[in-house]
């Protein structure tokens, strides 16, 4: 299972905004229990959507700029981007089936 | 369709303990969890009143250990929400989730309770942008800022104390002039220089925009005075409602929507057990929920022995 790569405030433009594929970013922090539940689900999804979507993680403790730019006040939060534009926001832990539905919705917009 | 001996609906303290007992009794056991294993304790920073942990224990870590223990004895965990539950003519139960259908000879419902919502304008729109039911998840985003905590029970104080590690001021908004919270939490809150108590007051509206919560509109229930308090977050702990919708029409519920059970967690339906916060008169404590889960699993075990002696 491919663990999504950690990205930073500095790499956000190249990794996410300039990405040709749609992108999902999992915002997390080490102190957040529910984030630890989301991580393995996101890793599974990253396998299932391989070639169709890129999956990344961002530690909100170490990277204050991007979370504040998107008004993130709660984690886990998953943001979905397509052509650099925000297409979907998922706050809190959801079952995998829910996440897939939300991802597919965001991708079809 | 996959059939289990015992299906457990809800993976909190009650459900994980029931799973441990059922799996350890060599029953084919499954736990359905729609969110996070551990239920309410999964988002509790420090559990101080679970016996055996004099230093306290992180709720998420404790829940993970309970899960590992149940899985060690063979319990399966499925992260999916059970949408319907019914009893077939042959006495077995049928459960459906998004992913499909399952059958079980006995069912233990440990679906717990969810925090109530205020039901005021702004609450839904600003959820995740400052409106929160989980201090341990979200408090760190409000470092050095003023926040409101609504409620007067154990959860409100416990979570409020956690928030005060980050926030510059915690305004506790309570609709009465006394707290229901346990004395030890009240003492800590009163001694906390960052705590301010606002009595006899309710939240009428949560204000904010794309950038997040900017304040709450308050009303004093005695004087009807109204004012606005600028805060960047609202943490809401105003009681809980049982997740008993699966049981509606199937078993007797009390006035609060909790399932009526006997002392062995049996409902009026043979083979259907209810334990933890979703049952009537629950103590709503982790250790009590775990005890309930064990009681229910033992009763389910006896039911299976009596009803399906050939399988034992």
Short mmCIF file of N, CA, C and O in Angstrom, two decimals, chain B residues 44-174:
data_model
loop_
_atom_site.label_atom_id
_atom_site.label_comp_id
_atom_site.label_asym_id
_atom_site.label_seq_id
_atom_site.Cartn_x
_atom_site.Cartn_y
_atom_site.Cartn_z
N UNK B 44 -11.42 11.62 23.24
CA UNK B 44 -11.17 12.13 24.59
C UNK B 44 -9.67 12.16 24.82
O UNK B 44 -8.99 11.15 24.59
N UNK B 45 -9.16 13.30 25.25
CA UNK B 45 -7.72 13.43 25.40
C UNK B 45 -7.20 12.47 26.47
O UNK B 45 -6.41 11.58 26.20
N UNK B 46 -7.65 12.67 27.70
CA UNK B 46 -7.20 11.81 28.79
C UNK B 46 -8.41 11.23 29.50
O UNK B 46 -9.28 11.96 29.97
N UNK B 47 -8.49 9.90 29.57
CA UNK B 47 -9.53 9.23 30.35
C UNK B 47 -8.94 8.99 31.73
O UNK B 47 -7.94 8.28 31.87
N UNK B 48 -9.53 9.62 32.73
CA UNK B 48 -8.97 9.55 34.08
C UNK B 48 -9.70 8.58 34.98
O UNK B 48 -9.27 8.31 36.10
N UNK B 49 -10.88 8.10 34.53
CA UNK B 49 -11.69 7.30 35.44
C UNK B 49 -11.91 5.88 34.93
O UNK B 49 -12.88 5.24 35.28
N UNK B 50 -10.98 5.39 34.13
CA UNK B 50 -11.03 3.98 33.75
C UNK B 50 -10.06 3.24 34.66
O UNK B 50 -8.87 3.57 34.69
N UNK B 51 -10.57 2.27 35.44
CA UNK B 51 -9.71 1.65 36.45
C UNK B 51 -8.47 1.01 35.82
O UNK B 51 -8.53 0.47 34.72
N UNK B 52 -7.37 1.11 36.54
CA UNK B 52 -6.14 0.49 36.08
C UNK B 52 -5.17 1.46 35.44
O UNK B 52 -4.07 1.09 35.06
N UNK B 53 -5.60 2.72 35.30
CA UNK B 53 -4.72 3.73 34.70
C UNK B 53 -4.60 4.94 35.62
O UNK B 53 -5.23 5.97 35.39
N UNK B 54 -3.81 4.80 36.69
CA UNK B 54 -3.72 5.90 37.67
C UNK B 54 -3.21 7.20 37.07
O UNK B 54 -3.54 8.27 37.56
N UNK B 55 -2.46 7.12 35.97
CA UNK B 55 -1.96 8.35 35.34
C UNK B 55 -2.93 8.86 34.28
O UNK B 55 -2.65 9.84 33.61
N UNK B 56 -4.04 8.15 34.08
CA UNK B 56 -4.92 8.47 32.97
C UNK B 56 -4.39 7.85 31.69
O UNK B 56 -3.24 7.39 31.65
N UNK B 57 -5.23 7.80 30.68
CA UNK B 57 -4.81 7.18 29.43
C UNK B 57 -5.48 7.94 28.29
O UNK B 57 -6.62 8.38 28.42
N UNK B 58 -4.77 8.11 27.20
CA UNK B 58 -5.34 8.77 26.02
C UNK B 58 -6.48 7.91 25.47
O UNK B 58 -6.33 6.70 25.28
N UNK B 59 -7.63 8.53 25.24
CA UNK B 59 -8.82 7.80 24.84
C UNK B 59 -8.64 7.04 23.53
O UNK B 59 -9.06 5.88 23.40
N UNK B 60 -7.98 7.69 22.57
CA UNK B 60 -7.77 7.04 21.27
C UNK B 60 -6.87 5.81 21.43
O UNK B 60 -7.16 4.74 20.89
N UNK B 61 -5.80 5.96 22.21
CA UNK B 61 -4.89 4.83 22.42
C UNK B 61 -5.58 3.67 23.14
O UNK B 61 -5.41 2.51 22.78
N UNK B 62 -6.40 4.01 24.14
CA UNK B 62 -7.12 2.97 24.88
C UNK B 62 -8.06 2.23 23.93
O UNK B 62 -8.13 0.99 23.95
N UNK B 63 -8.76 2.97 23.09
CA UNK B 63 -9.69 2.34 22.14
C UNK B 63 -8.95 1.43 21.17
O UNK B 63 -9.41 0.33 20.86
N UNK B 64 -7.78 1.89 20.70
CA UNK B 64 -7.00 1.06 19.78
C UNK B 64 -6.57 -0.25 20.44
O UNK B 64 -6.54 -1.29 19.80
N UNK B 65 -6.26 -0.15 21.73
CA UNK B 65 -5.87 -1.37 22.46
C UNK B 65 -7.05 -2.31 22.63
O UNK B 65 -6.90 -3.53 22.53
N UNK B 66 -8.23 -1.74 22.89
CA UNK B 66 -9.43 -2.58 22.99
C UNK B 66 -9.69 -3.28 21.66
O UNK B 66 -10.05 -4.45 21.62
N UNK B 67 -9.49 -2.53 20.57
CA UNK B 67 -9.72 -3.08 19.23
C UNK B 67 -8.73 -4.23 18.96
O UNK B 67 -9.12 -5.31 18.53
N UNK B 68 -7.44 -3.97 19.26
CA UNK B 68 -6.42 -5.01 19.05
C UNK B 68 -6.75 -6.27 19.83
O UNK B 68 -6.58 -7.38 19.35
N UNK B 69 -7.24 -6.06 21.06
CA UNK B 69 -7.54 -7.20 21.93
C UNK B 69 -8.69 -8.02 21.34
O UNK B 69 -8.63 -9.26 21.34
N UNK B 70 -9.72 -7.35 20.84
CA UNK B 70 -10.85 -8.06 20.24
C UNK B 70 -10.40 -8.78 18.96
O UNK B 70 -10.78 -9.92 18.70
N UNK B 71 -9.57 -8.09 18.17
CA UNK B 71 -9.12 -8.68 16.89
C UNK B 71 -8.18 -9.85 17.12
O UNK B 71 -8.16 -10.80 16.36
N UNK B 72 -7.41 -9.76 18.20
CA UNK B 72 -6.49 -10.84 18.54
C UNK B 72 -7.23 -12.18 18.71
O UNK B 72 -6.74 -13.23 18.35
N UNK B 73 -8.46 -12.09 19.23
CA UNK B 73 -9.24 -13.31 19.44
C UNK B 73 -10.13 -13.62 18.23
O UNK B 73 -10.97 -14.51 18.28
N UNK B 74 -9.98 -12.85 17.16
CA UNK B 74 -10.64 -13.21 15.91
C UNK B 74 -11.81 -12.35 15.49
O UNK B 74 -12.45 -12.63 14.48
N UNK B 75 -12.13 -11.30 16.26
CA UNK B 75 -13.23 -10.43 15.83
C UNK B 75 -12.86 -9.69 14.55
O UNK B 75 -11.72 -9.28 14.38
N UNK B 76 -13.83 -9.56 13.66
CA UNK B 76 -13.62 -8.79 12.44
C UNK B 76 -14.17 -7.39 12.64
O UNK B 76 -15.16 -7.23 13.36
N UNK B 77 -13.57 -6.39 11.98
CA UNK B 77 -14.11 -5.03 12.05
C UNK B 77 -14.45 -4.57 10.65
O UNK B 77 -13.61 -4.68 9.75
N UNK B 78 -15.65 -4.08 10.45
CA UNK B 78 -16.04 -3.54 9.15
C UNK B 78 -16.42 -2.08 9.34
O UNK B 78 -17.29 -1.76 10.15
N UNK B 79 -15.73 -1.20 8.61
CA UNK B 79 -16.01 0.23 8.73
C UNK B 79 -17.12 0.61 7.76
O UNK B 79 -16.88 0.98 6.63
N UNK B 80 -18.32 0.44 8.23
CA UNK B 80 -19.49 0.70 7.40
C UNK B 80 -20.67 0.93 8.33
O UNK B 80 -20.71 0.40 9.43
N UNK B 81 -21.61 1.73 7.87
CA UNK B 81 -22.76 2.04 8.71
C UNK B 81 -23.89 1.04 8.45
O UNK B 81 -24.26 0.82 7.30
N UNK B 82 -24.41 0.46 9.51
CA UNK B 82 -25.56 -0.43 9.35
C UNK B 82 -26.79 0.44 9.15
O UNK B 82 -27.11 1.30 9.97
N UNK B 83 -27.45 0.23 7.99
CA UNK B 83 -28.61 1.07 7.64
C UNK B 83 -29.91 0.46 8.12
O UNK B 83 -30.82 1.15 8.55
N UNK B 84 -30.02 -0.87 7.98
CA UNK B 84 -31.26 -1.53 8.42
C UNK B 84 -30.93 -2.80 9.18
O UNK B 84 -29.89 -3.44 8.97
N UNK B 85 -31.82 -3.11 10.09
CA UNK B 85 -31.69 -4.31 10.91
C UNK B 85 -33.07 -4.93 11.00
O UNK B 85 -34.04 -4.24 11.36
N UNK B 86 -33.20 -6.22 10.62
CA UNK B 86 -34.50 -6.87 10.80
C UNK B 86 -34.28 -8.33 11.14
O UNK B 86 -33.18 -8.87 11.01
N UNK B 87 -35.36 -8.95 11.63
CA UNK B 87 -35.29 -10.34 12.04
C UNK B 87 -36.06 -11.17 11.02
O UNK B 87 -37.23 -10.90 10.76
N UNK B 88 -35.38 -12.14 10.42
CA UNK B 88 -36.04 -13.00 9.44
C UNK B 88 -36.93 -14.03 10.13
O UNK B 88 -36.84 -14.22 11.34
N UNK B 89 -37.75 -14.71 9.32
CA UNK B 89 -38.69 -15.70 9.88
C UNK B 89 -37.97 -16.84 10.59
O UNK B 89 -38.51 -17.43 11.53
N UNK B 90 -36.75 -17.14 10.16
CA UNK B 90 -36.03 -18.25 10.81
C UNK B 90 -35.32 -17.80 12.10
O UNK B 90 -34.58 -18.57 12.70
N UNK B 91 -35.55 -16.56 12.51
CA UNK B 91 -34.99 -16.09 13.78
C UNK B 91 -33.62 -15.45 13.65
O UNK B 91 -33.10 -14.86 14.58
N UNK B 92 -33.03 -15.56 12.45
CA UNK B 92 -31.74 -14.91 12.25
C UNK B 92 -31.96 -13.45 11.86
O UNK B 92 -33.04 -13.08 11.39
N UNK B 93 -30.92 -12.66 12.06
CA UNK B 93 -31.03 -11.23 11.78
C UNK B 93 -30.37 -10.91 10.45
O UNK B 93 -29.41 -11.57 10.05
N UNK B 94 -30.88 -9.87 9.81
CA UNK B 94 -30.33 -9.42 8.55
C UNK B 94 -29.93 -7.95 8.73
O UNK B 94 -30.73 -7.13 9.20
N UNK B 95 -28.69 -7.65 8.39
CA UNK B 95 -28.20 -6.28 8.50
C UNK B 95 -27.77 -5.82 7.12
O UNK B 95 -27.14 -6.58 6.39
N UNK B 96 -28.11 -4.60 6.77
CA UNK B 96 -27.62 -4.09 5.50
C UNK B 96 -26.76 -2.85 5.73
O UNK B 96 -27.04 -2.02 6.60
N UNK B 97 -25.71 -2.75 4.93
CA UNK B 97 -24.84 -1.58 4.93
C UNK B 97 -24.72 -1.14 3.48
O UNK B 97 -25.24 -1.80 2.58
N UNK B 98 -24.00 -0.06 3.27
CA UNK B 98 -23.72 0.42 1.92
C UNK B 98 -23.10 -0.70 1.08
O UNK B 98 -23.42 -0.88 -0.07
N UNK B 99 -22.22 -1.48 1.72
CA UNK B 99 -21.44 -2.48 0.98
C UNK B 99 -22.22 -3.77 0.73
O UNK B 99 -21.81 -4.58 -0.08
N UNK B 100 -23.32 -3.98 1.44
CA UNK B 100 -24.04 -5.21 1.20
C UNK B 100 -24.83 -5.70 2.40
O UNK B 100 -25.05 -4.96 3.36
N UNK B 101 -25.23 -6.98 2.35
CA UNK B 101 -26.05 -7.55 3.41
C UNK B 101 -25.28 -8.60 4.19
O UNK B 101 -24.36 -9.23 3.68
N UNK B 102 -25.64 -8.76 5.44
CA UNK B 102 -25.02 -9.74 6.33
C UNK B 102 -26.11 -10.40 7.14
O UNK B 102 -27.16 -9.80 7.39
N UNK B 103 -25.82 -11.63 7.59
CA UNK B 103 -26.76 -12.29 8.49
C UNK B 103 -26.04 -12.59 9.80
O UNK B 103 -24.82 -12.76 9.84
N UNK B 104 -26.81 -12.65 10.88
CA UNK B 104 -26.22 -12.96 12.19
C UNK B 104 -27.26 -13.67 13.03
O UNK B 104 -28.44 -13.38 12.94
N UNK B 105 -26.77 -14.63 13.84
CA UNK B 105 -27.69 -15.37 14.71
C UNK B 105 -28.10 -14.52 15.91
O UNK B 105 -29.19 -14.67 16.45
N UNK B 106 -27.19 -13.64 16.34
CA UNK B 106 -27.52 -12.73 17.45
C UNK B 106 -26.91 -11.37 17.14
O UNK B 106 -25.90 -11.29 16.43
N UNK B 107 -27.55 -10.34 17.65
CA UNK B 107 -27.06 -8.97 17.39
C UNK B 107 -26.97 -8.21 18.70
O UNK B 107 -27.87 -8.30 19.55
N UNK B 108 -25.86 -7.51 18.88
CA UNK B 108 -25.70 -6.62 20.03
C UNK B 108 -25.59 -5.20 19.47
O UNK B 108 -24.65 -4.90 18.73
N UNK B 109 -26.54 -4.34 19.81
CA UNK B 109 -26.49 -2.97 19.33
C UNK B 109 -25.83 -2.10 20.41
O UNK B 109 -26.31 -2.00 21.54
N UNK B 110 -24.69 -1.54 20.06
CA UNK B 110 -23.93 -0.68 20.98
C UNK B 110 -23.62 0.61 20.22
O UNK B 110 -22.48 1.02 20.12
N UNK B 111 -24.69 1.20 19.67
CA UNK B 111 -24.50 2.31 18.72
C UNK B 111 -24.23 3.64 19.42
O UNK B 111 -23.94 4.64 18.77
N UNK B 112 -24.33 3.66 20.75
CA UNK B 112 -23.92 4.85 21.49
C UNK B 112 -24.84 6.04 21.31
O UNK B 112 -26.02 5.91 20.96
N UNK B 113 -24.27 7.20 21.55
CA UNK B 113 -25.04 8.44 21.47
C UNK B 113 -24.18 9.49 20.79
O UNK B 113 -22.96 9.43 20.84
N UNK B 114 -24.83 10.43 20.13
CA UNK B 114 -24.10 11.51 19.47
C UNK B 114 -24.39 12.82 20.18
O UNK B 114 -25.46 13.01 20.74
N UNK B 115 -23.43 13.73 20.14
CA UNK B 115 -23.63 15.05 20.73
C UNK B 115 -24.78 15.79 20.05
O UNK B 115 -24.91 15.73 18.83
N UNK B 116 -25.57 16.45 20.83
CA UNK B 116 -26.67 17.23 20.28
C UNK B 116 -26.15 18.48 19.59
O UNK B 116 -25.09 19.01 19.93
N UNK B 117 -26.95 18.95 18.67
CA UNK B 117 -26.66 20.21 18.00
C UNK B 117 -27.47 21.31 18.66
O UNK B 117 -28.50 21.06 19.28
N UNK B 118 -27.00 22.54 18.50
CA UNK B 118 -27.74 23.66 19.06
C UNK B 118 -29.02 23.94 18.27
O UNK B 118 -30.02 24.37 18.82
N UNK B 119 -28.94 23.71 16.97
CA UNK B 119 -30.08 24.01 16.11
C UNK B 119 -30.26 25.50 15.89
O UNK B 119 -31.39 25.99 15.84
N UNK B 120 -29.16 26.23 15.79
CA UNK B 120 -29.26 27.69 15.56
C UNK B 120 -28.64 28.03 14.20
O UNK B 120 -27.83 27.26 13.69
N UNK B 121 -29.02 29.17 13.62
CA UNK B 121 -28.43 29.56 12.34
C UNK B 121 -26.90 29.67 12.44
O UNK B 121 -26.38 30.12 13.47
N UNK B 122 -26.23 29.23 11.41
CA UNK B 122 -24.78 29.32 11.36
C UNK B 122 -24.10 28.02 11.78
O UNK B 122 -22.94 27.78 11.41
N UNK B 123 -24.81 27.19 12.55
CA UNK B 123 -24.18 26.00 13.11
C UNK B 123 -23.72 25.03 12.01
O UNK B 123 -22.56 24.60 12.00
N UNK B 124 -24.61 24.70 11.09
CA UNK B 124 -24.28 23.75 10.04
C UNK B 124 -23.26 24.36 9.07
O UNK B 124 -22.26 23.73 8.72
N UNK B 125 -23.52 25.60 8.66
CA UNK B 125 -22.67 26.25 7.67
C UNK B 125 -21.23 26.39 8.16
O UNK B 125 -20.29 26.34 7.38
N UNK B 126 -21.06 26.56 9.48
CA UNK B 126 -19.72 26.84 10.00
C UNK B 126 -19.06 25.63 10.66
O UNK B 126 -17.99 25.74 11.25
N UNK B 127 -19.71 24.46 10.53
CA UNK B 127 -19.10 23.23 11.04
C UNK B 127 -17.79 22.98 10.30
O UNK B 127 -17.76 23.04 9.07
N UNK B 128 -16.72 22.76 11.08
CA UNK B 128 -15.40 22.58 10.45
C UNK B 128 -14.70 23.91 10.21
O UNK B 128 -13.54 23.94 9.82
N UNK B 129 -15.41 25.01 10.44
CA UNK B 129 -14.81 26.34 10.31
C UNK B 129 -14.93 27.09 11.63
O UNK B 129 -15.15 28.30 11.67
N UNK B 130 -14.85 26.34 12.72
CA UNK B 130 -14.91 26.97 14.04
C UNK B 130 -16.01 26.38 14.91
O UNK B 130 -15.93 26.45 16.12
N UNK B 131 -17.03 25.79 14.29
CA UNK B 131 -18.05 25.09 15.07
C UNK B 131 -17.59 23.64 15.21
O UNK B 131 -17.30 23.00 14.20
N UNK B 132 -17.49 23.17 16.46
CA UNK B 132 -16.86 21.88 16.67
C UNK B 132 -17.49 21.10 17.81
O UNK B 132 -17.99 21.69 18.77
N UNK B 133 -17.46 19.78 17.70
CA UNK B 133 -17.88 18.89 18.78
C UNK B 133 -16.68 18.08 19.29
O UNK B 133 -16.86 17.08 19.95
N UNK B 134 -15.49 18.51 18.93
CA UNK B 134 -14.30 17.73 19.30
C UNK B 134 -13.14 18.65 19.61
O UNK B 134 -12.44 19.11 18.71
N UNK B 135 -12.95 18.92 20.91
CA UNK B 135 -11.88 19.83 21.30
C UNK B 135 -10.51 19.24 20.97
O UNK B 135 -9.62 19.95 20.50
N UNK B 136 -10.34 17.93 21.20
CA UNK B 136 -9.01 17.36 20.97
C UNK B 136 -8.65 17.42 19.49
O UNK B 136 -7.48 17.41 19.14
N UNK B 137 -9.67 17.45 18.61
CA UNK B 137 -9.37 17.53 17.17
C UNK B 137 -9.01 18.95 16.76
O UNK B 137 -8.17 19.15 15.90
N UNK B 138 -9.71 19.92 17.32
CA UNK B 138 -9.72 21.24 16.71
C UNK B 138 -9.12 22.37 17.55
O UNK B 138 -8.87 23.45 17.02
N UNK B 139 -8.93 22.14 18.85
CA UNK B 139 -8.52 23.24 19.74
C UNK B 139 -7.23 23.91 19.28
O UNK B 139 -7.08 25.13 19.38
N UNK B 140 -6.31 23.13 18.73
CA UNK B 140 -5.00 23.68 18.39
C UNK B 140 -5.06 24.76 17.31
O UNK B 140 -4.11 25.52 17.14
N UNK B 141 -6.19 24.81 16.58
CA UNK B 141 -6.32 25.84 15.55
C UNK B 141 -6.67 27.20 16.12
O UNK B 141 -6.79 28.17 15.40
N UNK B 142 -6.88 27.27 17.43
CA UNK B 142 -7.35 28.52 18.03
C UNK B 142 -6.38 29.03 19.09
O UNK B 142 -6.77 29.62 20.09
N UNK B 143 -5.11 28.80 18.83
CA UNK B 143 -4.05 29.25 19.72
C UNK B 143 -4.12 30.76 19.92
O UNK B 143 -4.16 31.51 18.94
N UNK B 144 -4.18 31.20 21.17
CA UNK B 144 -4.16 32.63 21.45
C UNK B 144 -5.46 33.35 21.11
O UNK B 144 -5.51 34.58 21.14
N UNK B 145 -6.52 32.60 20.79
CA UNK B 145 -7.78 33.25 20.42
C UNK B 145 -8.84 32.99 21.49
O UNK B 145 -8.70 32.12 22.33
N UNK B 146 -9.93 33.79 21.44
CA UNK B 146 -11.04 33.59 22.36
C UNK B 146 -12.04 32.62 21.75
O UNK B 146 -12.36 32.73 20.57
N UNK B 147 -12.51 31.68 22.57
CA UNK B 147 -13.47 30.70 22.06
C UNK B 147 -14.63 30.56 23.04
O UNK B 147 -14.52 30.94 24.21
N UNK B 148 -15.75 30.03 22.56
CA UNK B 148 -16.90 29.73 23.41
C UNK B 148 -17.05 28.23 23.54
O UNK B 148 -16.80 27.49 22.58
N UNK B 149 -17.42 27.79 24.75
CA UNK B 149 -17.79 26.39 24.96
C UNK B 149 -19.21 26.43 25.51
O UNK B 149 -19.48 27.13 26.48
N UNK B 150 -20.11 25.70 24.87
CA UNK B 150 -21.52 25.75 25.27
C UNK B 150 -21.86 24.47 26.02
O UNK B 150 -21.61 23.36 25.53
N UNK B 151 -22.44 24.62 27.24
CA UNK B 151 -22.86 23.46 28.03
C UNK B 151 -22.40 23.57 29.46
O UNK B 151 -21.62 24.48 29.80
N UNK B 152 -22.89 22.68 30.32
CA UNK B 152 -22.53 22.76 31.73
C UNK B 152 -22.26 21.41 32.37
O UNK B 152 -22.17 21.29 33.59
N UNK B 153 -22.13 20.38 31.54
CA UNK B 153 -21.89 19.04 32.07
C UNK B 153 -20.41 18.67 32.03
O UNK B 153 -19.55 19.51 31.76
N UNK B 154 -20.13 17.41 32.30
CA UNK B 154 -18.75 16.92 32.32
C UNK B 154 -18.04 17.18 31.00
O UNK B 154 -16.88 17.61 30.99
N UNK B 155 -18.73 16.89 29.89
CA UNK B 155 -18.07 17.05 28.59
C UNK B 155 -17.68 18.50 28.36
O UNK B 155 -16.58 18.79 27.90
N UNK B 156 -18.60 19.43 28.68
CA UNK B 156 -18.33 20.85 28.44
C UNK B 156 -17.09 21.29 29.21
O UNK B 156 -16.21 21.97 28.67
N UNK B 157 -17.00 20.88 30.48
CA UNK B 157 -15.87 21.32 31.29
C UNK B 157 -14.57 20.61 30.89
O UNK B 157 -13.51 21.23 30.78
N UNK B 158 -14.68 19.31 30.68
CA UNK B 158 -13.52 18.52 30.31
C UNK B 158 -12.91 19.07 29.01
O UNK B 158 -11.71 19.32 28.92
N UNK B 159 -13.76 19.25 28.02
CA UNK B 159 -13.28 19.72 26.72
C UNK B 159 -12.85 21.18 26.81
O UNK B 159 -11.87 21.59 26.20
N UNK B 160 -13.60 21.96 27.61
CA UNK B 160 -13.24 23.36 27.81
C UNK B 160 -11.86 23.50 28.43
O UNK B 160 -11.06 24.35 28.04
N UNK B 161 -11.56 22.63 29.39
CA UNK B 161 -10.23 22.66 30.02
C UNK B 161 -9.15 22.31 29.01
O UNK B 161 -8.07 22.91 29.00
N UNK B 162 -9.47 21.38 28.12
CA UNK B 162 -8.51 21.04 27.07
C UNK B 162 -8.28 22.24 26.15
O UNK B 162 -7.15 22.59 25.83
N UNK B 163 -9.37 22.89 25.76
CA UNK B 163 -9.27 24.04 24.85
C UNK B 163 -8.42 25.16 25.48
O UNK B 163 -7.68 25.86 24.80
N UNK B 164 -8.52 25.28 26.83
CA UNK B 164 -7.82 26.38 27.51
C UNK B 164 -6.30 26.26 27.43
O UNK B 164 -5.58 27.20 27.71
N UNK B 165 -5.81 25.09 27.01
CA UNK B 165 -4.36 24.97 26.80
C UNK B 165 -3.92 25.81 25.61
O UNK B 165 -2.76 26.17 25.49
N UNK B 166 -4.83 26.05 24.69
CA UNK B 166 -4.50 26.79 23.46
C UNK B 166 -5.11 28.19 23.45
O UNK B 166 -4.45 29.15 23.13
N UNK B 167 -6.42 28.26 23.77
CA UNK B 167 -7.14 29.52 23.63
C UNK B 167 -6.68 30.51 24.69
O UNK B 167 -6.26 30.12 25.79
N UNK B 168 -6.78 31.82 24.37
CA UNK B 168 -6.41 32.82 25.36
C UNK B 168 -7.54 32.97 26.38
O UNK B 168 -7.31 33.34 27.53
N UNK B 169 -8.77 32.70 25.96
CA UNK B 169 -9.91 32.77 26.88
C UNK B 169 -10.98 31.78 26.44
O UNK B 169 -11.27 31.66 25.25
N UNK B 170 -11.54 31.08 27.43
CA UNK B 170 -12.64 30.15 27.17
C UNK B 170 -13.88 30.71 27.85
O UNK B 170 -13.93 30.83 29.07
N UNK B 171 -14.86 31.08 27.03
CA UNK B 171 -16.14 31.57 27.58
C UNK B 171 -17.07 30.37 27.68
O UNK B 171 -17.50 29.84 26.66
N UNK B 172 -17.39 29.97 28.90
CA UNK B 172 -18.33 28.87 29.07
C UNK B 172 -19.74 29.46 29.11
O UNK B 172 -20.07 30.25 29.99
N UNK B 173 -20.54 29.08 28.13
CA UNK B 173 -21.91 29.60 28.01
C UNK B 173 -22.85 28.51 28.51
O UNK B 173 -22.89 27.42 27.94
N UNK B 174 -23.61 28.83 29.57
CA UNK B 174 -24.49 27.80 30.12
C UNK B 174 -25.88 28.39 30.35
O UNK B 174 -26.01 29.51 30.82
#
